[in-house]
Amino acid sequence: MVLRCELCRIEVPDEHVLADHTNGKRHQALLTARERFETSQQSSIYVSNIKREHDVNLLKDYFSRFGQIKNCFIDKEKHVYAIVEYESVDSANKCLEYSEEYKLHDGTRLKVKQRNHHEFKSKRMLISEQEFLNINKEKEIEQHGILIQLLNSKLTIDEQAVAIVQQEKITDDILKIREDFFKELEVMFIKYFPEAKLCLIGSMANGLATILSDMDFVLILNETYIEPQRILSSNNSGESMTIDENSCSNDADIQQQHKFKRNASDGSSSRSLSPPLPPTSHSADDLLQMSIPDRLDYIRRLLRSYAAYVCNVQRIAQARCPVVRFCHKQQKIFCELSINNHLAVANTELVRYFLLFEPKLRSLLCTIRLWIKQKDLLGRGHRFNTYTLFWMIVCTLQLDDKQLPSVQSLAERANHKRQYGPWNCSIPDLNQIERNISDVSIEQLLHNFFKFYSTFNASQHELSPWTGKLELKTSTTNLFSISDPFEHDHNLTSHISQTNWLKFQEECLLAIQILDESAKKRQNKSWGLSLILTRKSLPQKNFVHEPHYHQSQSMNTIEFVVNQIDEEEFQLHVESILKDILLFEQINYEMISKKRPASPSVELTPNTLAEQLDETLSAKRRRTDDDDGYISTPTTGISYSNEKIYFQVNYRTWQDRRKHKRSIENEHKDISTFEREKLISYKLKDDKDHHLEKPIYLSMDIKLVPLIDDSNKNKAQIRFEFQTNQQHQLFVDLTHFLTLYLPKMFTNQPAH
């Protein structure tokens, strides 16, 4: 169902989006504008039979006898009529009700009548980027349902992957519109910079674009290499559903300061602040000698003055790769343009090379991109983007029997050498590619991808498409590292949060199980990729065998690099956060003994009690063929530390903390952060809605390992074991609190 806002003249998919729109600032501003328009018409009169010598002051002087005048306008073309607007409607009515002639001092008899009323019509307003995504969300849901039905009709997973490519690719009509838009911009820039070249990069250049993909351009003025800026503080946002081979949008630095303007008037008003550029050509060298803000401002003014269908033009100078962002008015295409970004152009050609070299790579990428999008791990913020996913896939194929060559070997085989700054960006001619004929199915390649990353030890290794090998990790700053294929000191995954990385690994484990259990088509049931794309979590009842529920230790481990500190002192800090802030109840052996009496035939000792609780915490569940119930079985082959600490969680103190924060701060203005959080937890404890129906049990094990390259620091590892069906969200919250408060406690907070 499509609904329409007649005032703003836009269509929205459902009532929820319409409600959000009508409560928005732009719609409310139009309501105010319409009210002013209607009031202006009601308080105005139409005056005719005026002469050339009559001016505004004369008319104001005459008609002011009926009330205070707000405005007066005379027809400038023929000078035959005027509009007189009063401050109030009553004054206009008083003038219209005047029974005598409207006669001026020179004897001219004026004709006065009520001003004609016209319907208020706004220009078709530009919706914001988020509204655009909301409108397309309904279409996406509908298309996704059609895709699932299509996938279930296929006979193999390889056929399903091919169907996903066809479904995801952009339509020919939209592609034609975007190509025409590119050509218009190209003609405009060549007019001003005759020696320049406008390059299309990213998903639009590689054939990987979807309807929501942005358009990314690079204006190549000459061969000058512009080194990326080193931005100290990053907002760590990602990309929306696009593949962006340049190092600007793909990097997460630029998203903070720039949302698109809320409506079209923003663009027009700011346009008036910058005078139009004269229609003459300019020197590329002169432009490159400008400061970055001035250079971007020049391009911005150029687009505003002479580019058709362009609006909301913004410069973004404080970014790793400075860009100008703008939007296509009618089609709502969001665009970015950088200058002399040679690395982006080289990256685009490299991606095209690999897509031509291994045709199955396209199906792999589209499938994994859609899968990770369904898990809410693709997009802005601390999520993955398609460019990162592409190189993650390439790395697995480079490591797996050398199915893809390393970027370094391609650079060595290239006839035409290209060097930009310190980076070798050479690749062989695209016209001379010998395609890789592989017998490995897409199903097997998908399985290999999920298996590789579900067990990948990100704390020890990093990936390098340049060498095509696993490299020993040289930095502990980022959890997961994969270097840019050309710019080797740029980590493509620096913006991905620890939470999203751990969730990604968990989803890889679940995807493997689904592929293993549903590799064959089942009559009238979802199977294969349709299960992976629709399931939010693993449905236990759908599996006959025992699933591998046990997570690897890295899945539940938090790591810190800390200064030299005693292990006992570090443990006290951690316990203080769990017990004093989150109100976790520590369980000792005596408490276990009371709650879980041992069998009379077994001697009750602290060690046996600890083992029993470990079995409960690490239990896996399986389903028998003839019974719908589940049997708990202990996990074997896992060694536990004798130093393990056990907790029982009775309250959801990790939820709804923000709603109490302000009231606590107002009541206790001089309180420390640590004490404030304790008071928030006590308020949540008193709230019955935050009481757990069943307690959550977890254990904690702490180790301090000296760093080899720095004798003054330790690597602190905190490993948690949870009840299986409750571990993920609680682990996320523990990670947040420990990361936030441990550094403070090391400096100025007490451990007790």
XYZ file of N, CA and C in Angstrom, residues 433-644:
636
model
N 43.027 -10.980 -19.720
C 42.793 -11.860 -18.577
C 42.483 -13.272 -19.062
N 43.158 -14.238 -18.466
C 42.811 -15.639 -18.676
C 41.955 -16.082 -17.498
N 40.690 -16.351 -17.771
C 39.766 -16.655 -16.688
C 40.148 -17.945 -15.979
N 39.924 -17.933 -14.673
C 40.214 -19.095 -13.845
C 39.066 -20.091 -13.958
N 39.361 -21.295 -14.444
C 38.342 -22.340 -14.566
C 38.501 -23.275 -13.381
N 37.600 -23.128 -12.410
C 37.697 -23.885 -11.168
C 36.553 -24.882 -11.077
N 36.863 -26.074 -10.563
C 35.845 -27.106 -10.366
C 35.149 -26.973 -9.019
N 35.626 -26.070 -8.189
C 35.038 -25.908 -6.859
C 33.693 -25.194 -6.989
N 32.665 -25.746 -6.362
C 31.326 -25.180 -6.448
C 31.209 -23.937 -5.577
N 30.197 -23.113 -5.873
C 29.924 -21.941 -5.041
C 29.549 -22.374 -3.631
N 28.839 -23.489 -3.525
C 28.477 -24.013 -2.209
C 29.719 -24.284 -1.365
N 30.728 -24.916 -1.979
C 31.945 -25.224 -1.237
C 32.723 -23.952 -0.892
N 32.721 -22.995 -1.812
C 33.408 -21.734 -1.546
C 32.744 -20.976 -0.401
N 31.415 -20.996 -0.349
C 30.701 -20.381 0.759
C 31.035 -21.068 2.075
N 31.049 -22.389 2.038
C 31.364 -23.163 3.237
C 32.773 -22.829 3.728
N 33.706 -22.723 2.788
C 35.086 -22.387 3.161
C 35.183 -20.996 3.786
N 34.420 -20.045 3.226
C 34.425 -18.682 3.765
C 33.928 -18.675 5.204
N 32.771 -19.302 5.441
C 32.202 -19.310 6.791
C 33.117 -20.045 7.766
N 33.696 -21.134 7.339
C 34.563 -21.909 8.221
C 35.831 -21.128 8.567
N 36.407 -20.460 7.570
C 37.645 -19.728 7.790
C 37.452 -18.631 8.838
N 36.389 -17.829 8.679
C 36.227 -16.681 9.574
C 35.603 -17.062 10.914
N 34.915 -18.183 10.986
C 34.376 -18.604 12.279
C 35.482 -19.038 13.228
N 36.615 -19.459 12.676
C 37.737 -19.921 13.503
C 38.963 -19.024 13.387
N 38.830 -17.888 12.704
C 39.980 -17.016 12.476
C 40.438 -16.377 13.779
N 41.711 -16.494 14.079
C 42.285 -15.911 15.292
C 42.759 -14.497 14.980
N 41.857 -13.538 15.203
C 42.148 -12.151 14.841
C 43.166 -11.513 15.770
N 43.396 -12.098 16.933
C 44.353 -11.507 17.864
C 45.802 -11.810 17.479
N 46.018 -12.821 16.619
C 47.377 -13.214 16.246
C 47.720 -12.920 14.796
N 46.728 -12.905 13.926
C 47.015 -12.774 12.497
C 46.204 -11.645 11.878
N 46.715 -11.156 10.760
C 46.001 -10.205 9.930
C 46.104 -10.646 8.481
N 45.184 -10.152 7.659
C 45.100 -10.577 6.266
C 45.703 -9.523 5.351
N 46.332 -9.999 4.285
C 46.957 -9.088 3.329
C 46.669 -9.561 1.912
N 45.765 -8.895 1.176
C 45.549 -9.248 -0.229
C 46.803 -9.045 -1.081
N 47.695 -8.152 -0.652
C 48.918 -7.891 -1.420
C 49.803 -9.136 -1.478
N 50.043 -9.750 -0.339
C 50.887 -10.950 -0.307
C 50.086 -12.229 -0.508
N 48.774 -12.158 -0.241
C 47.957 -13.361 -0.334
C 48.247 -14.355 0.770
N 48.778 -13.860 1.903
C 49.165 -14.743 3.001
C 48.631 -14.196 4.321
N 48.633 -15.106 5.306
C 48.375 -14.677 6.674
C 49.636 -14.033 7.230
N 49.492 -12.860 7.816
C 50.632 -12.166 8.390
C 50.485 -12.116 9.911
N 51.599 -12.165 10.613
C 51.567 -12.000 12.056
C 51.135 -10.579 12.395
N 50.273 -10.456 13.364
C 49.728 -9.154 13.706
C 50.803 -8.282 14.344
N 50.910 -7.056 13.861
C 51.937 -6.134 14.363
C 51.363 -5.088 15.298
N 50.026 -4.977 15.365
C 49.405 -3.963 16.208
C 48.245 -4.580 16.965
N 48.068 -4.155 18.199
C 46.950 -4.623 19.012
C 45.839 -3.593 19.082
N 45.931 -2.555 18.260
C 44.940 -1.479 18.308
C 43.580 -1.959 17.837
N 43.554 -2.727 16.745
C 42.308 -3.176 16.155
C 42.123 -4.670 16.378
N 40.863 -5.054 16.592
C 40.567 -6.460 16.813
C 40.823 -7.283 15.555
N 40.337 -6.801 14.406
C 40.454 -7.531 13.145
C 41.120 -6.617 12.131
N 42.116 -7.138 11.423
C 42.881 -6.298 10.489
C 42.953 -6.963 9.121
N 42.623 -6.185 8.102
C 42.851 -6.598 6.713
C 43.328 -5.357 5.968
N 44.506 -5.431 5.402
C 45.125 -4.251 4.794
C 44.567 -3.999 3.406
N 44.584 -2.734 3.006
C 44.187 -2.354 1.654
C 45.142 -3.013 0.663
N 44.657 -3.463 -0.496
C 45.534 -4.179 -1.436
C 46.703 -3.349 -1.954
N 46.547 -2.039 -2.019
C 47.633 -1.178 -2.483
C 48.244 -0.359 -1.340
N 47.401 0.289 -0.563
C 47.862 1.149 0.534
C 48.003 0.287 1.794
N 49.165 -0.345 1.964
C 49.312 -1.439 2.918
C 49.187 -1.014 4.376
N 49.384 0.257 4.691
C 49.277 0.686 6.083
C 47.871 1.146 6.448
N 46.916 0.912 5.541
C 45.523 1.296 5.797
C 44.702 0.050 6.109
N 44.179 -0.032 7.324
C 43.348 -1.160 7.747
C 41.900 -0.912 7.330
N 41.388 -1.774 6.473
C 40.030 -1.602 5.960
C 38.968 -1.855 7.018
N 39.328 -2.509 8.109
C 38.345 -2.891 9.122
C 38.535 -2.140 10.433
N 39.216 -1.024 10.404
C 39.489 -0.300 11.646
C 38.216 0.219 12.305
N 37.145 0.397 11.523
C 35.909 0.949 12.075
C 34.988 -0.111 12.652
N 35.262 -1.390 12.417
C 34.361 -2.452 12.866
C 34.525 -2.659 14.371
N 33.413 -2.648 15.087
C 33.454 -2.785 16.538
C 33.678 -4.241 16.935
N 34.133 -4.419 18.164
C 34.351 -5.769 18.677
C 33.039 -6.547 18.725
N 31.966 -5.878 19.103
C 30.669 -6.548 19.172
C 30.256 -7.101 17.816
N 30.388 -6.286 16.767
C 29.983 -6.730 15.434
C 30.908 -7.813 14.895
N 32.192 -7.745 15.250
C 33.108 -8.802 14.813
C 32.746 -10.137 15.463
N 32.461 -10.122 16.748
C 32.097 -11.354 17.441
C 30.761 -11.895 16.932
N 29.825 -10.988 16.666
C 28.550 -11.417 16.109
C 28.750 -12.029 14.720
N 29.630 -11.437 13.934
C 29.934 -11.972 12.604
C 30.484 -13.396 12.705
N 31.406 -13.630 13.624
C 31.955 -14.975 13.786
C 30.880 -15.961 14.222
N 30.012 -15.518 15.098
C 28.929 -16.391 15.553
C 27.987 -16.740 14.403
N 27.656 -15.729 13.577
C 26.775 -15.979 12.435
C 27.440 -16.903 11.414
N 28.756 -16.827 11.289
C 29.465 -17.763 10.401
C 29.301 -19.199 10.891
N 29.393 -19.400 12.200
C 29.187 -20.739 12.764
C 27.790 -21.258 12.458
N 26.795 -20.401 12.631
C 25.423 -20.816 12.362
C 25.213 -21.112 10.882
N 25.823 -20.312 10.012
C 25.687 -20.539 8.570
C 26.265 -21.889 8.173
N 27.386 -22.274 8.781
C 27.973 -23.593 8.486
C 26.994 -24.699 8.855
N 26.368 -24.580 10.017
C 25.426 -25.606 10.455
C 24.242 -25.710 9.513
N 23.728 -24.554 9.070
C 22.591 -24.566 8.146
C 22.986 -25.209 6.825
N 24.162 -24.864 6.309
C 24.615 -25.469 5.058
C 24.794 -26.975 5.201
N 25.342 -27.400 6.340
C 25.548 -28.836 6.563
C 24.234 -29.588 6.661
N 23.230 -28.955 7.276
C 21.979 -29.647 7.525
C 20.986 -29.539 6.377
N 21.128 -28.550 5.527
C 20.111 -28.323 4.497
C 20.738 -28.120 3.131
N 21.749 -28.916 2.830
C 22.412 -28.778 1.535
C 21.574 -29.350 0.403
N 20.609 -30.210 0.734
C 19.780 -30.822 -0.297
C 18.390 -30.199 -0.292
N 17.821 -30.075 -1.489
C 16.492 -29.478 -1.634
C 15.456 -30.348 -0.959
N 14.548 -29.682 -0.220
C 13.464 -30.397 0.427
C 12.141 -29.930 -0.161
N 11.229 -30.847 -0.396
C 9.974 -30.546 -1.055
C 9.133 -29.581 -0.216
N 8.740 -28.456 -0.832
C 7.839 -27.478 -0.219
C 8.387 -26.882 1.079
N 9.692 -26.864 1.246
C 10.289 -26.292 2.447
C 11.468 -25.406 2.066
N 11.746 -24.447 2.926
C 12.923 -23.613 2.703
C 14.175 -24.449 2.893
N 15.176 -24.159 2.102
C 16.408 -24.936 2.189
C 17.564 -24.080 1.685
N 18.773 -24.519 1.988
C 19.969 -23.880 1.447
C 20.087 -22.416 1.826
N 20.336 -21.571 0.808
C 20.583 -20.152 1.045
C 19.345 -19.426 1.548
N 18.153 -19.914 1.220
C 16.949 -19.250 1.716
C 16.868 -19.328 3.235
N 17.374 -20.421 3.825
C 17.419 -20.520 5.290
C 18.426 -19.539 5.871
N 19.594 -19.451 5.244
C 20.628 -18.546 5.743
C 20.161 -17.097 5.679
N 19.394 -16.749 4.663
C 18.987 -15.363 4.453
C 17.760 -14.967 5.261
N 17.070 -15.922 5.884
C 15.853 -15.589 6.615
C 15.967 -15.833 8.105
N 16.867 -16.714 8.536
C 16.961 -17.048 9.945
C 17.764 -15.998 10.692
N 17.201 -15.482 11.777
C 17.925 -14.551 12.628
C 18.830 -15.295 13.608
N 18.431 -16.474 13.999
C 19.255 -17.305 14.872
C 18.990 -18.754 14.533
N 19.810 -19.634 15.038
C 19.725 -21.041 14.678
C 18.506 -21.687 15.317
N 17.552 -22.224 14.533
C 16.380 -22.894 15.098
C 16.746 -24.314 15.518
N 16.801 -24.572 16.795
C 17.306 -25.840 17.301
C 16.426 -27.003 16.855
N 15.121 -26.801 16.788
C 14.219 -27.913 16.519
C 14.311 -28.423 15.084
N 14.940 -27.671 14.189
C 15.015 -28.089 12.791
C 16.136 -29.066 12.511
N 16.955 -29.396 13.512
C 18.120 -30.216 13.262
C 18.005 -31.552 13.966
N 18.405 -32.607 13.239
C 18.320 -33.962 13.761
C 19.547 -34.292 14.581
N 20.741 -33.894 14.098
C 21.951 -34.187 14.869
C 22.205 -33.126 15.916
N 23.208 -33.421 16.678
C 23.617 -32.501 17.743
C 24.408 -31.347 17.130
N 23.907 -30.111 17.247
C 24.660 -28.984 16.678
C 25.856 -28.628 17.541
N 26.837 -27.981 16.934
C 28.056 -27.597 17.645
C 27.820 -26.258 18.322
N 27.242 -26.301 19.506
C 26.914 -25.061 20.181
C 28.092 -24.438 20.898
N 29.088 -25.240 21.228
C 30.196 -24.673 21.993
C 30.934 -23.637 21.174
N 31.112 -22.463 21.749
C 31.839 -21.397 21.082
C 33.319 -21.502 21.412
N 34.154 -21.068 20.500
C 35.587 -21.045 20.767
C 35.881 -20.037 21.868
N 37.038 -20.201 22.506
C 37.361 -19.332 23.628
C 37.394 -17.867 23.207
N 37.842 -17.588 22.021
C 37.930 -16.197 21.571
C 36.564 -15.537 21.462
N 35.509 -16.359 21.312
C 34.171 -15.793 21.200
C 33.738 -15.125 22.501
N 34.285 -15.605 23.649
C 33.848 -15.086 24.936
C 35.012 -14.507 25.724
N 35.976 -13.969 25.025
C 37.157 -13.449 25.684
C 37.309 -11.953 25.395
N 37.543 -11.195 26.453
C 37.834 -9.771 26.318
C 39.320 -9.579 26.595
N 39.979 -8.808 25.746
C 41.414 -8.587 25.903
C 41.709 -7.111 26.097
N 42.638 -6.816 27.010
C 43.090 -5.451 27.274
C 44.612 -5.433 27.251
N 45.167 -4.328 26.822
C 46.595 -4.084 27.000
C 46.717 -3.086 28.139
N 47.336 -3.507 29.241
C 47.392 -2.683 30.446
C 48.834 -2.553 30.907
N 49.090 -1.540 31.706
C 50.396 -1.398 32.331
C 50.599 -2.521 33.343
N 51.849 -2.692 33.758
C 52.152 -3.753 34.713
C 51.246 -3.623 35.937
N 50.514 -4.678 36.236
C 49.598 -4.681 37.363
C 49.531 -6.087 37.913
N 49.377 -6.187 39.204
C 49.277 -7.488 39.837
C 47.962 -8.168 39.423
N 48.029 -9.478 39.167
C 46.851 -10.198 38.700
C 45.718 -10.139 39.724
N 46.066 -10.225 41.000
C 45.046 -10.174 42.038
C 44.368 -8.803 42.072
N 45.162 -7.741 41.890
C 44.596 -6.397 41.868
C 43.687 -6.199 40.662
N 44.123 -6.711 39.521
C 43.306 -6.609 38.312
C 41.977 -7.344 38.509
N 42.031 -8.513 39.113
C 40.825 -9.294 39.353
C 39.868 -8.557 40.280
N 40.406 -7.860 41.284
C 39.568 -7.094 42.194
C 38.816 -5.987 41.451
N 39.499 -5.350 40.512
C 38.845 -4.308 39.720
C 37.679 -4.881 38.926
N 37.916 -6.011 38.282
C 36.865 -6.615 37.457
C 35.697 -7.057 38.334
N 36.004 -7.705 39.447
C 34.944 -8.148 40.357
C 34.131 -6.966 40.870
N 34.800 -5.858 41.120
C 34.094 -4.682 41.626
C 33.060 -4.187 40.624
N 33.393 -4.215 39.350
C 32.437 -3.782 38.315
C 31.257 -4.738 38.250
N 31.550 -6.038 38.254
C 30.474 -7.026 38.132
C 29.570 -7.029 39.360
N 30.173 -6.953 40.549
C 29.382 -7.084 41.772
C 28.779 -5.754 42.224
N 29.558 -4.668 42.182
C 29.083 -3.398 42.718
C 28.235 -2.607 41.721
N 28.616 -2.676 40.445
C 27.844 -1.927 39.445
C 26.699 -2.771 38.899
N 27.018 -3.927 38.359
C 25.983 -4.752 37.730
C 25.232 -5.633 38.720
N 25.681 -5.680 39.963
C 25.011 -6.431 41.031
C 24.969 -7.927 40.762
N 26.012 -8.459 40.134
C 26.136 -9.902 39.997
C 26.470 -10.489 41.377
N 25.880 -11.601 41.678
C 26.105 -12.251 42.966
C 27.155 -13.342 42.815
N 28.270 -13.195 43.524
C 29.317 -14.211 43.439
C 28.891 -15.452 44.224
N 29.102 -16.604 43.608
C 28.722 -17.877 44.215
C 29.985 -18.590 44.661
N 30.047 -18.936 45.935
C 31.181 -19.721 46.412
C 30.778 -21.182 46.551
N 31.707 -22.004 46.956
C 31.446 -23.432 46.991
C 30.371 -23.800 48.011
N 30.286 -23.057 49.130
C 29.277 -23.355 50.133
C 27.881 -23.103 49.582
N 27.735 -22.014 48.808
C 26.431 -21.706 48.224
C 26.037 -22.754 47.201
N 27.021 -23.221 46.428
C 26.727 -24.272 45.456
C 26.260 -25.526 46.174
N 26.889 -25.809 47.262
C 26.552 -27.010 48.014
C 25.112 -26.964 48.492
N 24.642 -25.792 48.944
C 23.282 -25.678 49.431
C 22.267 -25.776 48.293
N 22.608 -25.197 47.149
C 21.649 -25.153 46.046
C 21.628 -26.444 45.242
N 22.755 -27.145 45.177
C 22.847 -28.343 44.352
C 23.496 -29.454 45.166
N 22.728 -30.157 46.014
C 23.311 -31.230 46.822
C 23.840 -32.341 45.947
N 24.967 -32.905 46.364
C 25.584 -33.978 45.588
C 24.859 -35.285 45.823
N 25.046 -36.174 44.860
C 24.498 -37.517 45.009
C 25.175 -38.208 46.179
N 24.436 -39.014 46.987
C 25.047 -39.676 48.143
C 26.201 -40.584 47.782
N 26.187 -41.096 46.552
C 27.247 -42.018 46.173
C 28.519 -41.320 45.749
N 28.471 -39.966 45.609
C 29.633 -39.215 45.149
C 30.115 -38.319 46.275
N 31.384 -38.347 46.530
C 31.944 -37.492 47.570
C 31.903 -36.034 47.111
N 31.340 -35.191 47.957
C 31.187 -33.778 47.612
C 32.449 -33.014 47.975
N 33.133 -32.495 46.964
C 34.337 -31.702 47.168
C 34.219 -30.416 46.362
N 34.995 -29.405 46.709
C 34.952 -28.164 45.904
C 35.222 -28.414 44.431
N 36.133 -29.333 44.121
C 36.456 -29.579 42.722
C 35.282 -30.205 41.979
N 34.619 -31.186 42.602
C 33.491 -31.826 41.915
C 32.340 -30.852 41.737
N 32.126 -29.993 42.722
C 31.068 -28.991 42.577
C 31.362 -28.024 41.440
N 32.612 -27.599 41.342
C 32.993 -26.700 40.246
C 32.806 -27.372 38.899
N 33.149 -28.658 38.820
C 32.980 -29.386 37.567
C 31.502 -29.494 37.200
N 30.626 -29.709 38.209
C 29.202 -29.795 37.924
C 28.672 -28.483 37.344
N 29.077 -27.384 37.960
C 28.619 -26.088 37.453
C 29.187 -25.811 36.068
N 30.438 -26.204 35.821
C 31.024 -26.042 34.489
C 30.213 -26.800 33.446
N 29.775 -28.015 33.817
C 28.991 -28.801 32.869
C 27.669 -28.117 32.555
N 27.065 -27.500 33.578
C 25.809 -26.782 33.351
C 26.023 -25.575 32.446
N 27.101 -24.824 32.710
C 27.362 -23.628 31.920
C 27.704 -23.950 30.482
N 28.388 -25.051 30.237
C 28.880 -25.369 28.897
C 28.059 -26.441 28.213
N 26.900 -26.771 28.769
C 26.113 -27.884 28.224
C 25.656 -27.596 26.806
N 25.694 -28.645 25.992
C 25.117 -28.573 24.655
C 23.802 -29.340 24.679
N 22.911 -28.999 23.767
C 21.629 -29.682 23.748
C 21.498 -30.445 22.441
N 20.828 -31.557 22.533
C 20.582 -32.327 21.318
C 19.159 -32.839 21.331
N 18.684 -33.186 20.183
C 17.326 -33.682 20.045
C 17.381 -35.142 19.644
N 16.625 -35.986 20.328
C 16.574 -37.398 19.969
C 15.581 -37.594 18.853
N 15.718 -38.707 18.098
C 14.849 -38.952 16.959
C 13.413 -39.254 17.374
N 13.245 -39.827 18.550
C 11.903 -40.251 18.941
C 11.344 -39.435 20.094
N 11.986 -38.325 20.440
C 11.537 -37.529 21.578
C 11.716 -36.062 21.247
N 10.723 -35.245 21.573
C 10.810 -33.810 21.323
C 11.548 -33.075 22.417
N 11.920 -33.759 23.479
C 12.633 -33.107 24.562
C 14.104 -32.988 24.261
N 14.816 -32.270 25.104
C 16.241 -32.052 24.930
C 16.989 -32.634 26.111
N 18.148 -33.182 25.860
C 18.970 -33.790 26.887
C 20.238 -32.976 27.037
N 20.564 -32.595 28.254
C 21.797 -31.859 28.501
C 22.953 -32.823 28.563
N 24.021 -32.506 27.823
C 25.217 -33.345 27.840
C 26.414 -32.469 28.103
N 27.370 -32.923 28.888
C 28.528 -32.086 29.212
C 29.459 -31.934 28.030
N 30.155 -30.800 27.982
C 31.174 -30.565 26.973
C 32.489 -31.176 27.434
N 33.118 -31.915 26.565
C 34.365 -32.581 26.928
C 35.525 -31.940 26.195
N 36.715 -32.227 26.701
C 37.918 -31.750 26.031
C 38.237 -30.305 26.280
N 37.631 -29.689 27.306
C 37.890 -28.282 27.612
C 38.504 -28.195 28.998
N 39.632 -27.551 29.106
C 40.304 -27.422 30.393
C 39.880 -26.126 31.064
N 39.638 -26.195 32.362
C 39.208 -25.028 33.109
C 40.232 -24.699 34.185
N 40.330 -23.435 34.458
C 41.285 -22.981 35.461
C 40.729 -23.209 36.860
N 41.607 -23.525 37.800
C 41.183 -23.651 39.195
C 40.849 -22.301 39.810
N 41.245 -21.221 39.102
C 41.016 -19.877 39.623
C 39.679 -19.308 39.164
N 38.832 -20.120 38.589
C 37.583 -19.624 38.013
C 36.653 -19.097 39.106
